[in-house]
């Protein structure tokens, strides 16, 4: 006589009932409301959060090479420096 087996999914569904807080967070996300916690960001953290592929035309790339050579920075460091400087200037004007 074969042994009858119950699917593991049926057991997990019964024990994995969402809490009211989880339901509320899901509904808020569906409505477009993002609940974020005020996190303190570290400017010296490792750079594994996001990556961007940034295409250049020949003129822009030559400008980047020349500017990074003159400042003694790598191309990537020069782009980061310029972005942070522009962000700081933008925040000052607000």
mmCIF file of C-alpha atoms in Angstrom:
data_model
loop_
_atom_site.group_PDB
_atom_site.id
_atom_site.type_symbol
_atom_site.label_atom_id
_atom_site.label_comp_id
_atom_site.label_asym_id
_atom_site.label_seq_id
_atom_site.Cartn_x
_atom_site.Cartn_y
_atom_site.Cartn_z
ATOM 1 C CA UNK A 1 0.000 0.000 0.000
ATOM 2 C CA UNK A 2 1.540 3.355 -1.051
ATOM 3 C CA UNK A 3 2.176 6.046 1.485
ATOM 4 C CA UNK A 4 0.149 9.170 0.836
ATOM 5 C CA UNK A 5 2.218 12.356 1.035
ATOM 6 C CA UNK A 6 0.990 15.872 1.726
ATOM 7 C CA UNK A 7 2.534 18.708 -0.285
ATOM 8 C CA UNK A 8 4.994 20.796 1.730
ATOM 9 C CA UNK A 9 3.390 23.971 0.379
ATOM 10 C CA UNK A 10 0.121 23.252 2.173
ATOM 11 C CA UNK A 11 1.945 23.010 5.489
ATOM 12 C CA UNK A 12 3.873 26.265 4.887
ATOM 13 C CA UNK A 13 0.752 28.215 3.883
ATOM 14 C CA UNK A 14 -0.935 27.481 7.177
ATOM 15 C CA UNK A 15 2.055 28.615 9.247
ATOM 16 C CA UNK A 16 2.991 31.632 7.075
ATOM 17 C CA UNK A 17 0.049 33.939 7.768
ATOM 18 C CA UNK A 18 1.065 37.611 7.446
ATOM 19 C CA UNK A 19 0.791 39.888 10.448
ATOM 20 C CA UNK A 20 -1.370 43.031 10.313
ATOM 21 C CA UNK A 21 1.813 45.160 10.138
ATOM 22 C CA UNK A 22 3.036 43.172 7.128
ATOM 23 C CA UNK A 23 -0.332 43.569 5.421
ATOM 24 C CA UNK A 24 -0.285 47.328 6.048
ATOM 25 C CA UNK A 25 3.278 47.669 4.701
ATOM 26 C CA UNK A 26 2.318 45.705 1.582
ATOM 27 C CA UNK A 27 -0.769 47.863 0.994
ATOM 28 C CA UNK A 28 1.238 51.071 1.497
ATOM 29 C CA UNK A 29 3.759 49.889 -1.080
ATOM 30 C CA UNK A 30 0.992 49.100 -3.560
ATOM 31 C CA UNK A 31 -0.414 52.607 -3.147
ATOM 32 C CA UNK A 32 2.965 54.103 -3.952
ATOM 33 C CA UNK A 33 3.688 55.216 -0.404
ATOM 34 C CA UNK A 34 7.192 54.247 0.558
ATOM 35 C CA UNK A 35 7.822 53.823 4.261
ATOM 36 C CA UNK A 36 11.473 54.558 4.860
ATOM 37 C CA UNK A 37 13.435 54.728 8.026
ATOM 38 C CA UNK A 38 15.852 57.588 8.535
ATOM 39 C CA UNK A 39 19.118 55.797 8.006
ATOM 40 C CA UNK A 40 22.489 57.398 8.523
ATOM 41 C CA UNK A 41 24.503 56.932 5.339
ATOM 42 C CA UNK A 42 28.263 56.449 5.499
ATOM 43 C CA UNK A 43 30.227 58.342 2.850
ATOM 44 C CA UNK A 44 33.123 55.901 3.251
ATOM 45 C CA UNK A 45 31.016 52.740 2.847
ATOM 46 C CA UNK A 46 31.963 50.107 0.281
ATOM 47 C CA UNK A 47 30.778 50.846 -3.233
ATOM 48 C CA UNK A 48 28.630 47.806 -3.888
ATOM 49 C CA UNK A 49 25.183 49.431 -3.682
ATOM 50 C CA UNK A 50 24.580 50.421 -7.318
ATOM 51 C CA UNK A 51 26.559 50.597 -10.552
ATOM 52 C CA UNK A 52 25.910 52.765 -13.597
ATOM 53 C CA UNK A 53 27.110 52.216 -17.134
ATOM 54 C CA UNK A 54 27.878 55.671 -18.461
ATOM 55 C CA UNK A 55 28.451 55.957 -22.203
ATOM 56 C CA UNK A 56 30.548 58.884 -23.489
ATOM 57 C CA UNK A 57 31.128 60.319 -26.901
ATOM 58 C CA UNK A 58 34.737 60.858 -27.982
ATOM 59 C CA UNK A 59 34.807 64.560 -27.016
ATOM 60 C CA UNK A 60 33.480 63.895 -23.495
ATOM 61 C CA UNK A 61 35.881 61.029 -22.946
ATOM 62 C CA UNK A 62 38.878 63.116 -23.997
ATOM 63 C CA UNK A 63 37.752 65.917 -21.657
ATOM 64 C CA UNK A 64 37.465 63.381 -18.838
ATOM 65 C CA UNK A 65 40.927 61.954 -19.560
ATOM 66 C CA UNK A 66 42.516 65.398 -19.645
ATOM 67 C CA UNK A 67 40.788 66.635 -16.483
ATOM 68 C CA UNK A 68 41.613 63.481 -14.550
ATOM 69 C CA UNK A 69 45.247 63.683 -15.682
ATOM 70 C CA UNK A 70 45.510 67.348 -14.618
ATOM 71 C CA UNK A 71 43.968 66.688 -11.189
ATOM 72 C CA UNK A 72 45.860 63.450 -10.551
ATOM 73 C CA UNK A 73 42.651 61.491 -10.050
ATOM 74 C CA UNK A 74 41.429 58.359 -11.745
ATOM 75 C CA UNK A 75 38.595 58.840 -14.219
ATOM 76 C CA UNK A 76 36.101 57.177 -11.892
ATOM 77 C CA UNK A 77 37.280 59.214 -8.904
ATOM 78 C CA UNK A 78 37.038 62.405 -10.954
ATOM 79 C CA UNK A 79 33.426 61.598 -11.894
ATOM 80 C CA UNK A 80 32.559 60.882 -8.241
ATOM 81 C CA UNK A 81 34.261 64.080 -7.093
ATOM 82 C CA UNK A 82 32.454 66.177 -9.705
ATOM 83 C CA UNK A 83 29.100 64.613 -8.831
ATOM 84 C CA UNK A 84 29.543 65.250 -5.097
ATOM 85 C CA UNK A 85 30.731 68.813 -5.701
ATOM 86 C CA UNK A 86 27.753 69.579 -7.944
ATOM 87 C CA UNK A 87 25.368 68.020 -5.398
ATOM 88 C CA UNK A 88 26.840 70.190 -2.628
ATOM 89 C CA UNK A 89 26.537 73.330 -4.767
ATOM 90 C CA UNK A 90 22.939 72.454 -5.609
ATOM 91 C CA UNK A 91 22.103 71.973 -1.920
ATOM 92 C CA UNK A 92 23.639 75.359 -1.067
ATOM 93 C CA UNK A 93 21.341 77.118 -3.557
ATOM 94 C CA UNK A 94 18.165 75.694 -2.031
#
